[in-house]
Structures are given as structure tokens and as C-alpha cells.
Amino acid sequence: MERKLLEVRNLHVRYNTDEAVVYALNGLDIDLEKGETLGLVGETGAGKTTLALSIMQLLPQKVGQITGGSILYDEKELLKFSVKDMLALRGDKISMIFQDPMTSLNPVMSVGDQISEVLEQHFPELSKEQKSEKIDEIMNMVGIPSSRKVEYPHQFSGGMKQRIVIAMALIAEPDLLIADEPTTALDVTIQAQILELIRQLKVKFNSAMILISHDLGVVAEVCDNVAIMYAGEVIEYGPIETVYLKKDNHPYTRGLFNSLPELTRNVDRLEPIMGYMVDPTNLPAGCSFAARCDRCMDICISKKPPVFSDGAHSIKCYLYQHWADK
Amino acid sequence: MSKYIFRRLLMLIPVVLGITFLIFLILSLSPGDPAILILGSDASHEALVAKRAELGLDKPMIVQYANYVLKVFQGDFGKSWIDGNNVLPMFLERVPYTLYLGSLAMLFAVILGIPLGVVAAIKQHHLVDYFSIASAIILFSLPAFWFGMMAQILFSLILGWLPAAGADTPRHFILPALTLGANIFASQIRMTRTSMLDVVKQDFIRTARAKGVPELKVITRHVLRNGMLPVVTQIGISFASCMGGSVVTEMVFSIPGIGSLLINAVKSRDIPVVMGTLIFVAIVVGIINLIVDIIYAFIDPRVKFKG
Ligand SMILES: Nc1ncnc2c1ncn2[C@@H]1O[C@H](COP(=O)(O)OP(=O)(O)OP(=O)(O)O)[C@@H](O)[C@H]1O
Ligand SMILES: [Mg+2]
């Protein structure tokens, strides 16, 4: 097996706000190999962005706090990195595309300058001409005429802004790209284009990618593996083909599938998952999903389920206790 | 851009017309007869009638106004009713004092206020932050006349470092500028701090950090430039208010500027002087606003001159 690019183990993150302590990540594990694409799915508040920011070490200062666990990047502990080492990593080896392109560009700086900033930071040895050449190249790759690099963000549409953000994230040819719902804020017609662009460039630069989404369909198209998150934990993980077989799934994942409209199948009505996400300031002792689960057992209420695995497929649910005996 | 500036200057004309009309209306509706005011209450009836005719007060208000405006556009602001001097030269003599005082106060407030606001924002909840918030609140709530007098007592009477009143040398302007600038300084700190903290929360700051830009560069390149936008507006407003609002400071420190001219003219109902002063203030405020808008357009590419 290839060397792991990223290993997140038992990660705990919380937000200390004035009102309450929000337990955003509660023992989260993920693995990522070089070049792999992992889909990260979960409803709003599951902690997807929190995970991304934890890896980038960009959690809001003072409020966001990593209370336990480890993040190994290329077998080095990121949580022990100095500020300087982290700066060198960000934007170069690990880069990120944010949720909302409308607000993620500086309104008073030309887009060319904003892309150039990455080069200034990580490739100071390049001459002015070389930088300019690289910027032209990446802009053409994301489909924006390089003559427009002198323009400002407000002169571009939402989809074009996201292309510029993508250019910024990829110009350094990162080993790991974290795309946090890169298309949610965009028009449906543009979503597919942008996703395809990200996918192509990721392959071109041989980057690994974590694609955060709450769209199971998108994940199926783009990703190798999928991790389903619930209340700050990965409750199911496996290769796309296995998880999407819909044979063995966590009840929550099953709920997600059932709440998807399927064009090929005629269903009278969709079955949404009943109830609301658990209150992250007040987590239950047992399984976080127990309160909403239609197959909840006594043990689910009292004890947190560990991971049960069947090959590459793993589920945190007592329904799969028999996998442990395999 | 020169076309834009020209248009903006032309727009000052209706503004001045509107303001003068309003003042004319108010003054003509307010009780009291200027003729009596000038000649004294024991003047004869004939003398009063003659005076009113001389001042044009016997004509309808609208005619008076039209006559006045026509003259103003010829550069004739009339004569003071009190001492008969021409308004314009009297005025030009005093303008430099007010401009000088106002600029000095602004300079002091901006040079100290903005950096302190920036530092307070960067070191939020640290000692510097609390110190600058506290000093902003204190300075903001102190009335200028009190502050001015305390400064006079301390620096002139007790320490003897600076002159207490007058306008003969630049040294004379230090205390008045501090007095006039104290409020502005306080509002600069608050405005800068709030604005910076607001920008730091924006998504594009996170994007900059995600690129690996070090914190100092994030502040100077991304936060500052965006954070300066409301601050520039605030500077314009403060400077404009210095032009009309330095009355108290000018009185406390006996500076012969526009402010003290205006207050005396209002007290004695010397209408030509009042009108002239207010026209001047309106024009200066208009020009300051124009300068602010030009600076704004330089900082913010989203603002474009519709020339
Ligand atoms: N700065 C913050 N302060 C306090 N709580 C926060 C903060 N940021 C996130 N949270 C909380 O942490 C939990 C996880 O949030 P996160 O943004 O990671 O969710 P998400 O999965 O990205 O959701 P979405 O799909 O809406 O983007 C939520 O309960 C959220 O309210
Ligand atoms: Mg999110």
C-alpha cells in the first residue's frame, strides 16, 4: 500500500463561545492516500468545515480549540508544527477552496495580484516575468482569459470568482486540496462545470482531494472513497462502490439515500430523516444518532458504538456488531 | 476624472443656493428689526425707514434673496451691518486661522488615532486595546471647552510650556489643535478599531491566510486597505465639522477664526456676515466631500466616477 498522505486520528475540536461549549468534532478519523479523492458528506453542522480548518490550522483563534487527537500529514504531526512551518505548508502543499466565492476574494485587490500572492509566498525565487507567465497559464487552465488578471473581483460572476479561487488554490500544485462545498453557492448550471474543472486539475497535478459536500450524487461521481459524518464523527467510511451498494449502511446513511430524489426510480414521496441533528453543546452518552434512529437498541443509548469493519468498509453502529467476529 | 470634479463643483451651486435660501427664510421669519438693532431703540421713525430702504428690507423676501444671490455671484458678499466693513476681506483674513487650526487638529487625530485603532484591533482584549478604548471614551465625552481650559491651566499656567491664548506663532496653535482634535482622535480610534475588527472576520482574510500569507502581511495588505474605507469617510466628516465646529475652541483660545466671527455675527444679527460665513462653510464641506470621494475611489475599485 502507498504511504498515507493524511491520517487524522481521534480528533476532538470544540468551540468555546460565551454561551456554551460546542463539541464540533468528537473523535474523528480519516485517512487519505496520495492522489486519492475522499468525499466528506454530512448535514449542516456535522463539522465538515471544522475538520477542514483544523487541518489548515485556521480555526478561529481563542474560540476554536483542538482538544485531542492527531493530524499526521506525510507522517509528520501537524499539531506540533510551528507557525512558520504551517505558513510554508498552507497554500503550497495543502490548499483550500472555500464555500462562498462571493466573499472569499479581497474586493480591493486585483485577481492577478491575489493569485500572485501564492507565488510570492512560496516561490520567491521566481522572477516577475516567470510569475506572470505562471499566472497566465493557470488562468487559462481555469478558463478565465489571462488579460482579465488586472480586474477586480466585483467584475466577475460567481462562477468566475470560484474559478479564480481554484486557480489560487492550484497554482502551487498542492499535494492536498480541500474543497469545502465549492459549488453550493453557485447556480446549478455552473456547478457541474466547476466540479469537472476541479476534478480535471486535481488529476493533472496529481493532488489528493477532500471534497466536502452534502450531495451524495456529486460525491459518487468524483470520489474514490466516502466518509459520512454525523455530529463530529465519521459514522461510515468505505469505497464508493461498497457504500453505494446500499446493502450494508449506517441507518443515517440509509436515511440520506432515502431522502435523495432519484430520477430513475418512481417514488411517491421522499423519506426525510426525522428529527434534528443533536445539540452539539450537549451530546448524548451513547450513539449521537440514537434519538433519530428507527432501529435504535438499548445499547445504543448507553454506549458509544465503536468502529466495525468489513474489509475497507467500516460503520460505527451496533447493527454491524457481527462484523467484529469475522 | 477632471470632468467628474468639474461636475461635482458645479453641483455646489444648487447646494449653496439651497442653504442660503433656508437661512434667509429663517432670519426673515424670526422676530426683531435689524434697523432697530443697528440704530438703537431710540432712533427716529424716519431714520429707521431710511435704514430699512438702504438695507433693502422694505422689499419682499424673495426679492431680497434674489438681490443677495446675484451679488454673491459677482463676488460681493455685502457689508457688515455692524461696522460697515466689506464681508469678503474680513473673511479672507480669518479663514487661514480656522483652516490651520482644523488641519492641525486633523493631523494630530489621524496620525495618532489610526495607528492606535489598528493596534487596538490587532491586540483585541489586550492592555493596549483597553487603554485605547478607555481613552477614546473619556476624550469623546469631555466637552471641548472644559478640555481646553484644563489644558490651558496645566500647560500654560502650571507648567508654562505653551502660550494660553492668541494666534501669533505656531506654538499658539498646539493647545487649540489638541483640544479640537481630542474628539476626532477618539472617534478615529473607535472607527479604525471597529472597522478593522469587522474586516478581520471576513472570508477573504481566511482565504489570504489559507494561501500561507504571514499575519503581518495579512494585516497590511488585506485588512488595512479594506478597513480604511469607512475611516476615510469619517476623516472627511470630522474635517468638515472642524470648519464650523471650532467655535468653542476658537473662543477658549482667542483665535480670530471663522468660528468666533460667526458667533459674534449671530449674536448681533449681522446677517451679511452670517450668510457669508455659512456659504464658505458649505463650499468647504462640499470640497472636502469631493476629496473624500476621490480618495475613496482610489482605494476601492468598486467605486468609479461616473464622468
Ligand atoms: N466560530 C464558531 N463558533 C462557535 N461555534 C461554531 C463556530 N464555527 C462552527 N461552529 C459550530 O460547530 C459545529 C460544526 O460546524 P461546521 O461549520 O464545521 O459545520 P459544517 O458541517 O461545515 O456545516 P455546513 O454544511 O453548514 O457548512 C456547528 O454546530 C457550528 O454551529
Ligand atoms: Mg461548512
XYZ file of C-alpha atoms and ligand atoms in Angstrom:
665
model
C 0.000 0.000 0.000
C 1.117 3.514 -0.696
C 2.237 5.813 2.040
C -0.565 7.731 3.681
C -0.734 11.422 2.880
C -3.071 12.327 5.698
C -4.093 10.492 8.827
C -6.488 12.134 11.217
C -6.868 10.194 14.433
C -9.405 10.629 17.205
C -9.621 14.355 16.596
C -11.544 16.417 19.124
C -12.310 20.054 18.416
C -14.525 22.401 20.309
C -15.609 26.000 20.095
C -15.632 27.880 23.369
C -18.244 30.570 22.932
C -19.595 32.915 25.562
C -22.842 30.981 25.776
C -21.711 27.391 25.575
C -19.051 24.926 24.551
C -19.788 23.489 21.117
C -18.354 19.999 20.639
C -17.797 20.154 16.895
C -15.517 17.145 16.344
C -15.724 14.164 18.644
C -13.163 11.505 17.872
C -12.955 11.858 14.136
C -10.769 9.595 11.997
C -9.978 9.870 8.329
C -7.252 8.555 6.061
C -6.148 9.763 2.720
C -3.655 8.326 0.295
C -1.657 10.296 -2.230
C -3.788 11.243 -5.188
C -6.938 9.878 -3.590
C -10.266 11.724 -3.620
C -12.307 11.434 -0.463
C -15.863 12.656 -0.288
C -16.965 14.058 3.049
C -20.718 14.083 3.438
C -22.904 15.240 6.281
C -25.726 17.595 7.048
C -25.179 21.147 8.139
C -23.396 21.425 11.462
C -21.794 17.984 11.191
C -18.350 19.552 11.491
C -17.107 19.335 7.914
C -15.717 22.849 7.747
C -14.311 22.448 11.236
C -12.298 19.458 10.051
C -11.002 21.406 7.056
C -9.989 24.338 9.230
C -8.353 22.016 11.744
C -6.148 20.529 9.054
C -5.272 24.021 7.807
C -4.818 25.185 11.409
C -7.102 28.080 10.667
C -9.689 27.571 13.375
C -10.861 30.906 14.783
C -8.302 31.997 17.330
C -9.181 31.551 21.001
C -12.662 30.255 20.170
C -11.742 27.140 18.218
C -9.619 24.660 20.123
C -8.214 21.249 19.260
C -8.527 19.291 22.490
C -7.186 15.933 21.425
C -6.115 13.583 18.707
C -3.565 13.916 15.961
C -3.287 15.028 12.365
C -0.430 13.343 10.539
C 0.470 14.884 7.236
C 3.077 12.947 5.303
C 3.810 11.163 8.603
C 4.535 14.424 10.394
C 2.391 15.692 13.236
C 0.730 18.893 12.031
C -0.445 19.801 15.507
C 3.203 20.160 16.528
C 4.146 22.338 13.560
C 5.458 25.809 14.283
C 3.642 28.837 12.907
C 6.369 29.238 10.314
C 6.231 25.631 9.156
C 2.474 25.860 8.899
C 2.761 29.030 6.778
C 5.095 27.229 4.425
C 2.640 24.363 4.110
C -0.527 26.375 3.593
C -1.183 27.389 0.035
C 1.772 25.331 -1.147
C 1.375 21.695 -0.066
C -2.167 21.981 1.294
C -4.614 24.418 -0.136
C -8.262 25.087 0.266
C -11.259 26.216 -1.749
C -13.928 27.837 0.350
C -17.670 27.560 0.327
C -18.607 31.010 -0.885
C -16.688 32.507 -3.826
C -18.611 35.774 -3.500
C -16.848 36.634 -0.259
C -13.601 34.724 -0.459
C -11.738 37.240 -2.618
C -10.374 40.565 -1.429
C -12.554 43.218 -3.083
C -9.829 45.868 -3.335
C -7.052 43.738 -4.830
C -6.874 42.678 -8.465
C -7.391 38.971 -9.028
C -3.951 38.660 -10.625
C -2.325 40.103 -7.527
C -4.292 37.733 -5.367
C -3.131 34.733 -7.342
C 0.378 36.134 -7.419
C 0.442 36.280 -3.640
C 0.708 32.497 -3.524
C 3.783 32.605 -5.742
C 5.362 35.444 -3.770
C 4.899 33.427 -0.614
C 6.026 30.029 -1.795
C 8.192 30.668 -4.853
C 10.098 33.862 -4.069
C 12.865 32.752 -6.413
C 10.678 33.247 -9.487
C 11.267 36.400 -11.495
C 8.458 38.805 -12.202
C 8.109 37.503 -15.748
C 8.053 33.890 -14.627
C 5.362 34.649 -12.098
C 3.299 36.474 -14.654
C 3.694 33.568 -17.041
C 2.546 31.071 -14.437
C -0.470 33.202 -13.599
C -1.451 33.433 -17.253
C -1.084 29.695 -17.562
C -3.263 28.830 -14.562
C -5.894 31.420 -15.520
C -6.200 29.903 -18.951
C -6.448 26.487 -17.344
C -9.426 27.536 -15.225
C -10.983 29.192 -18.237
C -10.519 32.880 -17.491
C -8.716 34.941 -20.147
C -5.430 35.980 -18.564
C -5.930 39.514 -19.852
C -8.505 39.894 -17.105
C -5.995 39.455 -14.295
C -5.872 43.225 -13.756
C -9.582 43.262 -12.968
C -11.161 43.199 -9.536
C -13.457 40.546 -8.045
C -16.618 42.595 -8.485
C -16.071 42.490 -12.233
C -16.547 38.712 -12.285
C -19.599 36.494 -11.877
C -19.890 33.980 -9.035
C -18.774 31.058 -11.180
C -15.796 33.015 -12.500
C -14.819 34.020 -8.992
C -14.807 30.384 -7.982
C -12.577 29.650 -10.978
C -10.177 32.291 -9.719
C -10.258 30.802 -6.231
C -9.487 27.439 -7.820
C -6.592 28.966 -9.742
C -5.258 30.364 -6.482
C -5.589 27.024 -4.733
C -3.912 25.068 -7.501
C -1.155 27.317 -8.805
C 1.318 25.798 -6.359
C 0.273 22.290 -7.426
C -0.604 21.162 -3.890
C -0.419 17.597 -2.624
C -3.706 18.044 -0.843
C -6.659 20.115 -1.917
C -9.537 20.662 0.473
C -12.652 21.787 -1.362
C -15.334 22.872 1.092
C -18.631 22.722 -0.776
C -17.059 24.502 -3.733
C -20.290 24.645 -5.694
C -23.031 25.109 -3.093
C -23.198 28.854 -3.552
C -23.332 28.597 -7.329
C -26.025 28.296 -9.921
C -26.959 24.677 -10.672
C -25.930 25.021 -14.290
C -22.438 26.116 -13.297
C -21.982 23.568 -10.509
C -21.217 20.720 -12.881
C -18.676 22.785 -14.836
C -16.815 23.829 -11.730
C -16.756 20.296 -10.346
C -15.460 18.941 -13.612
C -12.771 21.621 -13.621
C -11.660 20.756 -10.111
C -11.613 17.069 -10.973
C -9.533 17.577 -14.117
C -6.989 19.837 -12.468
C -6.695 17.564 -9.492
C -5.785 14.701 -11.822
C -3.413 16.921 -13.800
C -1.493 17.973 -10.715
C -1.830 14.554 -9.069
C -3.237 16.108 -5.912
C -5.224 14.276 -3.288
C -8.540 15.888 -2.516
C -11.083 16.065 0.250
C -14.346 17.083 -1.357
C -16.823 18.316 1.188
C -20.401 18.163 0.021
C -23.851 17.311 1.159
C -24.694 15.980 -2.243
C -24.272 12.211 -2.384
C -24.656 12.286 -6.144
C -21.725 14.647 -6.640
C -19.561 12.546 -4.348
C -20.415 9.374 -6.260
C -19.259 10.965 -9.490
C -15.987 12.409 -8.324
C -14.679 10.448 -5.342
C -12.869 7.171 -4.677
C -13.966 6.857 -1.074
C -16.632 8.450 1.007
C -16.824 9.340 4.695
C -20.239 10.070 6.157
C -20.113 12.460 9.095
C -22.565 12.871 11.878
C -22.122 15.122 14.924
C -18.387 15.406 14.528
C -17.664 11.747 13.859
C -17.235 9.626 10.769
C -20.031 7.102 11.188
C -19.454 5.294 7.930
C -16.490 5.035 5.636
C -15.750 2.994 2.557
C -15.106 2.858 -1.158
C -17.854 4.493 -3.195
C -18.869 1.202 -4.833
C -19.367 -0.529 -1.488
C -21.207 2.238 0.288
C -23.430 2.974 -2.691
C -24.435 -0.697 -2.990
C -26.963 0.256 -0.302
C -26.657 -3.217 1.168
C -24.922 -2.505 4.453
C -25.228 1.052 5.629
C -25.408 3.036 8.807
C -29.074 3.912 9.460
C -28.134 7.571 8.974
C -26.566 6.881 5.582
C -29.637 4.905 4.644
C -31.710 7.899 5.625
C -29.551 10.109 3.415
C -30.066 7.807 0.447
C -33.813 7.658 1.053
C -34.102 11.392 1.182
C -32.499 11.694 -2.240
C -34.824 12.128 -5.171
C -33.932 9.505 -7.733
C -34.727 10.250 -11.308
C -34.625 6.652 -12.405
C -36.987 5.345 -9.775
C -40.557 6.404 -9.298
C -41.150 7.099 -5.637
C -44.345 8.589 -4.345
C -42.606 10.616 -1.724
C -39.210 11.188 -0.265
C -38.465 9.998 3.216
C -36.629 12.675 5.111
C -34.683 11.730 8.222
C -36.929 12.536 11.142
C -35.888 14.915 13.903
C -32.980 17.289 14.122
C -29.253 16.968 14.464
C -28.169 16.500 18.080
C -27.311 19.608 20.034
C -23.517 19.840 19.760
C -23.362 21.607 23.121
C -24.965 18.641 24.823
C -24.003 15.285 23.338
C -25.599 12.026 24.484
C -23.590 9.303 26.218
C -24.392 6.705 23.581
C -24.665 6.940 19.808
C -25.300 10.520 18.652
C -27.803 9.322 16.088
C -29.800 7.163 18.533
C -32.563 9.715 19.059
C -33.384 9.804 15.345
C -32.705 6.151 14.587
C -35.596 3.824 13.719
C -33.522 0.765 14.607
C -32.233 2.042 17.933
C -31.443 -0.595 20.565
C -30.854 -0.313 24.319
C -27.103 -0.482 23.960
C -27.136 2.457 21.522
C -28.454 4.750 24.233
C -25.959 3.729 26.888
C -22.732 3.076 24.982
C -20.991 4.741 22.082
C -20.607 2.290 19.208
C -17.027 1.533 18.161
C -15.995 1.045 14.538
C -16.991 -2.276 12.988
C -15.230 -3.111 9.755
C -15.792 -5.414 6.858
C -12.703 -5.052 4.746
C -12.400 -1.432 3.652
C -15.957 -0.674 4.713
C -16.443 0.486 8.282
C -19.517 1.552 10.194
C -19.989 2.904 13.714
C -23.196 1.105 14.600
C -24.117 -1.881 16.800
C -26.178 -3.320 13.959
C -22.876 -4.424 12.482
C -21.504 -5.948 15.667
C -21.259 -9.279 13.848
C -18.591 -7.799 11.554
C -16.291 -7.744 14.549
C -16.425 -11.539 14.710
C -15.448 -12.022 11.083
C -11.712 62.494 -13.782
C -11.374 66.279 -14.254
C -14.795 66.193 -15.862
C -16.146 64.482 -12.777
C -14.531 67.014 -10.472
C -15.916 69.881 -12.537
C -19.398 68.422 -12.379
C -19.156 67.942 -8.642
C -18.044 71.543 -8.206
C -20.960 72.738 -10.321
C -23.246 70.779 -8.044
C -22.102 73.025 -5.208
C -24.075 75.888 -6.731
C -27.545 74.483 -6.038
C -26.324 73.388 -2.595
C -25.224 76.920 -1.751
C -28.456 78.344 -3.177
C -30.488 75.986 -1.026
C -28.587 76.724 2.147
C -28.706 80.483 1.697
C -32.394 80.356 0.930
C -33.054 78.407 4.105
C -31.075 80.839 6.211
C -32.779 83.775 4.574
C -36.140 82.275 5.336
C -35.314 81.610 8.976
C -33.829 85.023 9.539
C -36.706 86.847 7.900
C -39.245 84.893 9.913
C -37.506 85.483 13.221
C -38.676 88.464 15.260
C -36.675 91.664 15.679
C -35.953 94.515 13.329
C -32.382 94.768 12.045
C -32.830 98.522 11.594
C -33.565 98.967 15.297
C -30.715 96.622 16.106
C -28.296 98.750 14.128
C -29.539 102.236 15.030
C -30.667 101.571 18.576
C -34.179 101.603 20.006
C -34.308 105.362 20.385
C -33.800 106.091 16.668
C -36.415 108.192 14.916
C -39.040 106.641 12.709
C -37.678 108.352 9.576
C -34.178 107.127 10.252
C -35.457 103.563 10.656
C -37.422 103.708 7.402
C -34.394 105.093 5.600
C -32.186 102.350 7.055
C -34.617 99.639 6.014
C -34.680 101.029 2.480
C -30.899 101.152 2.454
C -30.681 97.504 3.515
C -33.404 96.546 1.074
C -35.575 95.253 3.869
C -38.661 97.040 2.574
C -38.804 94.727 -0.428
C -40.456 91.281 -0.377
C -38.305 88.500 0.991
C -37.901 86.761 -2.347
C -36.644 89.939 -3.995
C -34.185 90.460 -1.165
C -32.955 86.940 -1.652
C -32.596 87.275 -5.408
C -30.665 90.522 -4.998
C -28.364 88.946 -2.473
C -27.648 85.885 -4.581
C -26.978 87.960 -7.690
C -24.440 89.995 -5.779
C -22.779 86.952 -4.294
C -22.201 85.521 -7.750
C -20.433 88.759 -8.599
C -18.195 88.250 -5.604
C -19.921 90.855 -3.467
C -20.895 89.460 -0.080
C -22.149 92.825 1.156
C -21.093 94.891 4.127
C -21.314 94.113 7.782
C -24.335 95.781 9.338
C -22.388 96.450 12.481
C -19.146 98.067 11.388
C -19.813 98.592 7.691
C -16.721 96.666 6.605
C -16.786 94.530 3.491
C -17.543 90.939 4.412
C -15.180 89.278 1.949
C -11.835 90.757 3.065
C -12.815 90.383 6.696
C -13.460 86.848 5.967
C -10.323 86.086 3.976
C -8.334 87.461 6.873
C -9.849 84.936 9.246
C -10.101 81.833 7.074
C -6.414 80.849 7.370
C -6.644 80.605 11.148
C -9.557 78.206 11.003
C -8.057 76.137 8.208
C -4.735 75.957 10.001
C -6.317 75.008 13.299
C -8.569 72.437 11.653
C -5.767 70.844 9.638
C -3.501 70.655 12.655
C -6.235 69.051 14.736
C -6.951 66.533 11.974
C -3.294 65.755 11.525
C -2.860 65.044 15.209
C -6.057 62.974 15.382
C -5.297 60.936 12.275
C -1.593 60.337 12.863
C -2.200 59.111 16.384
C -5.746 57.806 16.142
C -5.448 55.426 13.201
C -2.347 53.544 14.372
C -3.775 53.260 17.863
C -7.029 51.932 16.433
C -5.116 49.412 14.325
C -3.040 48.235 17.271
C -6.147 48.020 19.455
C -7.821 45.830 16.853
C -4.819 43.553 16.411
C -4.346 43.224 20.159
C -8.030 42.867 20.899
C -8.683 42.312 24.622
C -5.084 43.137 25.465
C -3.931 46.042 27.579
C -3.379 48.335 24.553
C -6.906 47.673 23.450
C -8.447 48.507 26.812
C -6.240 51.566 27.103
C -7.253 52.944 23.737
C -10.941 52.192 24.216
C -10.856 53.871 27.616
C -9.057 56.953 26.318
C -11.443 57.114 23.372
C -14.472 57.046 25.641
C -13.033 59.627 28.024
C -11.952 62.028 25.278
C -15.211 61.533 23.467
C -17.299 62.525 26.455
C -15.243 65.544 27.531
C -16.635 68.837 26.294
C -14.098 70.813 24.275
C -14.330 73.960 26.420
C -13.548 72.007 29.592
C -10.740 70.104 27.962
C -9.346 73.344 26.545
C -9.410 75.128 29.859
C -7.798 72.221 31.669
C -5.076 72.166 29.034
C -4.559 75.912 29.488
C -4.284 75.533 33.257
C -1.862 72.629 33.071
C 0.402 73.547 30.167
C 0.296 77.335 30.408
C -0.340 78.319 33.994
C 1.305 75.473 35.895
C 3.989 74.179 33.570
C 4.385 77.303 31.477
C 5.293 75.295 28.381
C 2.865 76.804 25.917
C 1.030 80.086 25.448
C -2.535 80.066 26.739
C -4.228 82.175 24.104
C -3.707 84.051 20.869
C -2.630 83.068 17.400
C 0.715 84.744 16.812
C 3.063 81.776 16.422
C 2.647 78.114 15.504
C 3.250 77.343 19.176
C -0.002 79.110 19.931
C -1.857 76.507 17.930
C -0.649 73.433 19.765
C -3.115 73.520 22.642
C -6.092 74.537 20.478
C -5.304 71.785 17.993
C -5.122 69.226 20.786
C -8.413 70.486 22.155
C -10.184 70.465 18.828
C -8.548 67.173 17.850
C -9.333 65.284 21.052
C -12.821 64.353 19.966
C -11.747 63.490 16.457
C -8.852 61.455 17.785
C -11.301 59.483 19.905
C -13.625 58.836 17.002
C -10.678 57.848 14.781
C -9.576 55.216 17.288
C -13.055 53.807 17.581
C -13.775 53.876 13.883
C -10.458 52.292 12.905
C -10.724 49.599 15.544
C -14.318 48.662 14.715
C -13.646 48.682 11.012
C -10.509 46.546 11.295
C -12.245 44.009 13.524
C -15.044 43.887 11.028
C -12.718 43.184 8.117
C -10.715 40.552 10.012
C -13.881 38.462 10.268
C -14.425 38.459 6.508
C -13.970 35.349 4.441
C -11.269 36.800 2.216
C -8.992 37.209 5.211
C -9.285 33.486 5.791
C -8.501 32.948 2.111
C -5.367 35.042 2.474
C -4.282 33.020 5.498
C -5.035 29.812 3.631
C -2.543 30.916 0.985
C 0.158 30.967 3.631
C 0.396 34.745 3.864
C 2.037 35.689 7.176
C -0.062 37.587 9.671
C 1.713 40.933 9.290
C 1.127 40.915 5.547
C -2.461 39.833 6.049
C -2.960 42.931 8.171
C -1.129 45.429 5.980
C -2.274 44.148 2.615
C -5.733 42.828 3.200
C -7.187 44.176 6.426
C -5.864 47.737 6.393
C -6.873 48.705 2.909
C -10.397 47.426 3.347
C -10.630 48.782 6.851
C -9.609 52.273 5.769
C -12.739 52.840 3.684
C -15.091 53.891 6.491
C -12.196 55.658 8.218
C -11.645 57.936 5.221
C -15.308 58.876 5.270
C -15.042 59.601 8.973
C -11.998 61.817 8.400
C -13.967 63.829 5.852
C -16.890 64.288 8.195
C -14.598 65.296 11.063
C -12.677 67.778 8.966
C -15.869 69.312 7.688
C -17.189 69.667 11.209
C -13.912 71.376 12.186
C -14.743 74.185 9.792
C -17.968 75.151 11.503
C -17.418 73.430 14.790
C -14.233 75.028 16.010
C -16.304 77.858 17.507
C -15.768 76.791 21.098
C -12.069 76.153 20.694
C -11.560 79.477 18.954
C -13.378 81.248 21.780
C -11.448 79.498 24.553
C -8.090 80.226 22.956
C -8.990 83.649 21.465
C -8.199 82.613 17.921
C -9.593 85.068 15.362
C -11.002 82.420 13.026
C -14.304 81.828 11.286
C -15.887 80.314 14.368
C -15.548 83.392 16.535
C -16.599 85.590 13.610
C -19.746 83.535 13.183
C -20.698 83.532 16.847
C -20.325 87.308 17.117
C -22.279 87.856 13.929
C -25.138 85.667 15.102
C -25.243 87.445 18.471
C -25.533 90.852 16.808
C -27.750 89.594 13.953
C -25.187 90.765 11.435
C -26.868 88.921 8.596
C -24.405 89.537 5.752
C -21.581 88.144 7.866
C -23.634 85.141 8.961
C -24.596 84.384 5.378
C -21.079 84.790 4.077
C -19.662 82.522 6.746
C -22.207 79.821 6.123
C -21.667 79.953 2.364
C -17.973 79.494 2.984
C -18.568 76.539 5.294
C -20.914 74.954 2.763
C -18.366 75.271 -0.015
C -15.520 73.918 2.083
C -17.632 70.988 3.234
C -18.543 70.301 -0.378
C -14.907 70.338 -1.436
C -13.898 68.083 1.437
C -16.605 65.612 0.463
C -15.319 65.679 -3.080
C -11.769 64.962 -1.920
C -13.036 62.098 0.242
C -14.872 60.612 -2.715
C -11.773 60.848 -4.881
C -9.622 59.163 -2.239
C -12.315 56.549 -1.785
C -12.294 55.744 -5.472
C -8.540 55.289 -5.339
C -8.804 52.781 -2.506
C -11.909 50.958 -3.625
C -12.038 49.754 -7.234
C -15.784 49.165 -6.925
C -16.308 52.916 -6.831
C -15.982 54.515 -10.229
C -16.500 58.107 -11.277
C -19.485 58.421 -13.491
C -17.890 61.186 -15.509
N -16.783 30.036 15.125
C -17.648 29.199 15.723
N -18.051 29.429 16.992
C -18.917 28.600 17.593
N -19.424 27.501 17.046
C -19.059 27.202 15.792
C -18.151 28.029 15.069
N -17.971 27.502 13.837
C -18.740 26.389 13.808
N -19.393 26.185 14.980
C -20.281 25.069 15.331
O -19.584 23.875 15.133
C -20.434 22.884 14.555
C -19.809 22.400 13.265
O -19.780 23.474 12.328
P -19.190 23.344 10.859
O -19.146 24.700 10.283
O -17.924 22.586 10.917
O -20.332 22.504 10.143
P -20.422 22.066 8.616
O -20.522 20.589 8.609
O -19.336 22.683 7.827
O -21.842 22.681 8.216
P -22.284 23.326 6.799
O -22.695 22.198 5.928
O -23.448 24.169 7.178
O -21.145 24.120 6.274
C -21.776 23.548 14.378
O -22.607 23.170 15.453
C -21.481 25.001 14.429
O -22.564 25.694 14.982
Mg -19.261 24.174 6.259
